[in-house]
Coordinates of C-alpha atoms in Angstrom, one line a residue:
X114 CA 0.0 0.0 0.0
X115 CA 1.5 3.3 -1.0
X116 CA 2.0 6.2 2.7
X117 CA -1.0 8.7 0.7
X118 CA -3.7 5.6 2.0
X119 CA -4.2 7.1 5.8
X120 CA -6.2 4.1 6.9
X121 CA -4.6 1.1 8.5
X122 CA -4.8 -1.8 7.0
X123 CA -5.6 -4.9 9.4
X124 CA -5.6 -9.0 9.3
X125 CA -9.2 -9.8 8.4
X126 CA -9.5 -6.7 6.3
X127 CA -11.4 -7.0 3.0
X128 CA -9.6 -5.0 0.7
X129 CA -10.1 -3.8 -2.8
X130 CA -7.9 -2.5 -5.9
X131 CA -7.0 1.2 -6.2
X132 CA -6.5 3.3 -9.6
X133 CA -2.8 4.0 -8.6
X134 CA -1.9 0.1 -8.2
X135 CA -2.2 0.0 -4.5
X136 CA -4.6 -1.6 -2.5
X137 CA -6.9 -0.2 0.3
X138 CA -9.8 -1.6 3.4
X139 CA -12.5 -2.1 0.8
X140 CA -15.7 0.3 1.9
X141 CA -19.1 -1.5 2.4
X142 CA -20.6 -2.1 -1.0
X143 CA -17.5 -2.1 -3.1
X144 CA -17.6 -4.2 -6.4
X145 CA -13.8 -4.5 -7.2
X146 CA -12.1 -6.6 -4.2
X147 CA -9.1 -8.4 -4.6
X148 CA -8.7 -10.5 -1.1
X149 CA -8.3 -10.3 2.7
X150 CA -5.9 -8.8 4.5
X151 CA -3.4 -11.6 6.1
X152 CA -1.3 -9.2 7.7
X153 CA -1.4 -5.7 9.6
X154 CA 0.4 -2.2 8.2
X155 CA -0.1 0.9 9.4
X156 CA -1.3 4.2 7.7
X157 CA 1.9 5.8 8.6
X158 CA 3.8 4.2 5.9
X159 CA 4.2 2.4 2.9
X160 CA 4.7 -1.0 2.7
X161 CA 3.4 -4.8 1.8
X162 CA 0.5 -6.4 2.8
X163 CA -0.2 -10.0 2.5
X164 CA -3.5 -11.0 0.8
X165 CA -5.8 -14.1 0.3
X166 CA -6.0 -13.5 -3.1
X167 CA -7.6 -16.9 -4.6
X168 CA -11.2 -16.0 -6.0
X169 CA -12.3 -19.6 -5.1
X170 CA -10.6 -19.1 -1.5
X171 CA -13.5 -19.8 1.2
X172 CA -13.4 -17.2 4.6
X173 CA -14.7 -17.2 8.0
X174 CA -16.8 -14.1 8.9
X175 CA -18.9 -13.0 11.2
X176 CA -22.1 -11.4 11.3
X177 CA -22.7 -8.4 12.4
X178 CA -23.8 -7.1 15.7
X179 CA -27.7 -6.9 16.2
X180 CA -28.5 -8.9 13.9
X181 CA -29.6 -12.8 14.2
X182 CA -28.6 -15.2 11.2
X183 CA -31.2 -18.3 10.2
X184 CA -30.3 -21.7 8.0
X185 CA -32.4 -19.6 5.5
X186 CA -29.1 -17.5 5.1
X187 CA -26.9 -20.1 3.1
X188 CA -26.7 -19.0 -0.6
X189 CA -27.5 -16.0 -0.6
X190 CA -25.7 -12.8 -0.8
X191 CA -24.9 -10.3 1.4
X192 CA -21.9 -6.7 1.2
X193 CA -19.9 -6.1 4.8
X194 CA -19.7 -3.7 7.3
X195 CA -16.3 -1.9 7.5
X196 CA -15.9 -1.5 10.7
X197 CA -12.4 0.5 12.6
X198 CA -10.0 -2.3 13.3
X199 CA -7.9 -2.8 16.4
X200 CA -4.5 -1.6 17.3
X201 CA -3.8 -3.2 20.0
X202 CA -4.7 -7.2 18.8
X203 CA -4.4 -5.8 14.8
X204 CA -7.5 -7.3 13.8
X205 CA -10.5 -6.4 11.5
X206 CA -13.9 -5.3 12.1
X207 CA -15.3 -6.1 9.0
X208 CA -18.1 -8.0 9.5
X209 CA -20.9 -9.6 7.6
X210 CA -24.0 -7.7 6.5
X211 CA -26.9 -10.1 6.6
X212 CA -29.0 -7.2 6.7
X213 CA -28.1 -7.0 3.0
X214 CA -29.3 -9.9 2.4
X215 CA -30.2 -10.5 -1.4
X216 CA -29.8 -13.0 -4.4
X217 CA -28.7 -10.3 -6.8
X218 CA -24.6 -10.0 -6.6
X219 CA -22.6 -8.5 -3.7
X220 CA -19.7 -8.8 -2.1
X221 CA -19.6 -12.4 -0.4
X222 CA -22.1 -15.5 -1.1
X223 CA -23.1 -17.3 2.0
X224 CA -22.0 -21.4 2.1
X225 CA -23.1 -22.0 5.6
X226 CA -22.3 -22.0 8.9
X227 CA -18.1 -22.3 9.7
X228 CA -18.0 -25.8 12.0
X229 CA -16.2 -24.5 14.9
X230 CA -17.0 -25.8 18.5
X231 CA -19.3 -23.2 19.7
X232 CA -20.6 -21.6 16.7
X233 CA -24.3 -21.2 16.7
X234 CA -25.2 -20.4 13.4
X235 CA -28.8 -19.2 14.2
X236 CA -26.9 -16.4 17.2
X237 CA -25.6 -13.0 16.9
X238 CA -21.9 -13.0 15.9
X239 CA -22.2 -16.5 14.2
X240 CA -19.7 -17.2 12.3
X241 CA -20.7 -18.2 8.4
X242 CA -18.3 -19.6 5.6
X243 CA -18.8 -16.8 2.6
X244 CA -16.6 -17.0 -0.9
X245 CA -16.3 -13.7 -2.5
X246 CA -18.5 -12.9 -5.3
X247 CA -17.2 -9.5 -6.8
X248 CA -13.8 -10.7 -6.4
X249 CA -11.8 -9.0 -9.2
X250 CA -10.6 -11.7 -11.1
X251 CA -13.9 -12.7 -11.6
X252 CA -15.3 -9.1 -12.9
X253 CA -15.0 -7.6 -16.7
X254 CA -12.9 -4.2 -16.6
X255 CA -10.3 -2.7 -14.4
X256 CA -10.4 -0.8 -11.1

């Protein structure tokens, strides 16, 4: 990411393409993302960023506060929230908008619920198994 981005960049971060090259946190709604963030930079400087870059890659995410997932979830489509990461664990805050919930494209289609001990996929804060839709391999045009 070029030192002009002003926005840290953290592990867990969806992140899209920029015009210049670079890449940025992608905004809620974007239509041009490239991967997830596997690795934390801050704004204060330029520097690399490791990515999950595979279009057919699967992710763990979780939903977003207030709002309680159902079975009825899986396959369909839904953006995420771009929430302000930490910097004290250097984690994301993206989460998943089921909210947005829709069979028309965005960001991330839903497989299911991730099998972890503990997950309840019916709770707030499950955790779901998504593959990213609008990835930008997958997309006609450029950035």
């Amino acid at each position: 990411t070029d030192a002009a981005e002003g926005t840290d960049i953290f592990i867990g971060d969806v992140v899209d393409g920029e015009a210049d090259g670079y890449i940025s946190p992608a905004a809620a709604g974007s239509d041009v993302i490239v991967g997830i963030a596997n690795s934390y930079l801050s704004n204060s400087a330029a520097g690399k960023v490791r990515v999950h870059f595979d279009p057919h890659q699967s992710y763990s995410v979780q939903c977003v506060s207030g709002t309680t997932p159902a079975v009825a979830d899986y396959f369909a489509n839904a953006n995420h929230i771009a929430g302000a990461g930490s910097t004290t664990t250097k984690k994301s805050a993206h989460e998943l908008d089921i909210s947005s919930l829709s069979t028309s494209d965005l960001g991330f289609m839903i497989l299911g619920a991730f099998p972890q001990v503990g997950n309840n996929a019916t709770q707030e804060h499950a955790e779901y198994r998504v593959r990213l839709n609008e990835h930008a391999l997958q997309k006609a045009g450029g950035v």
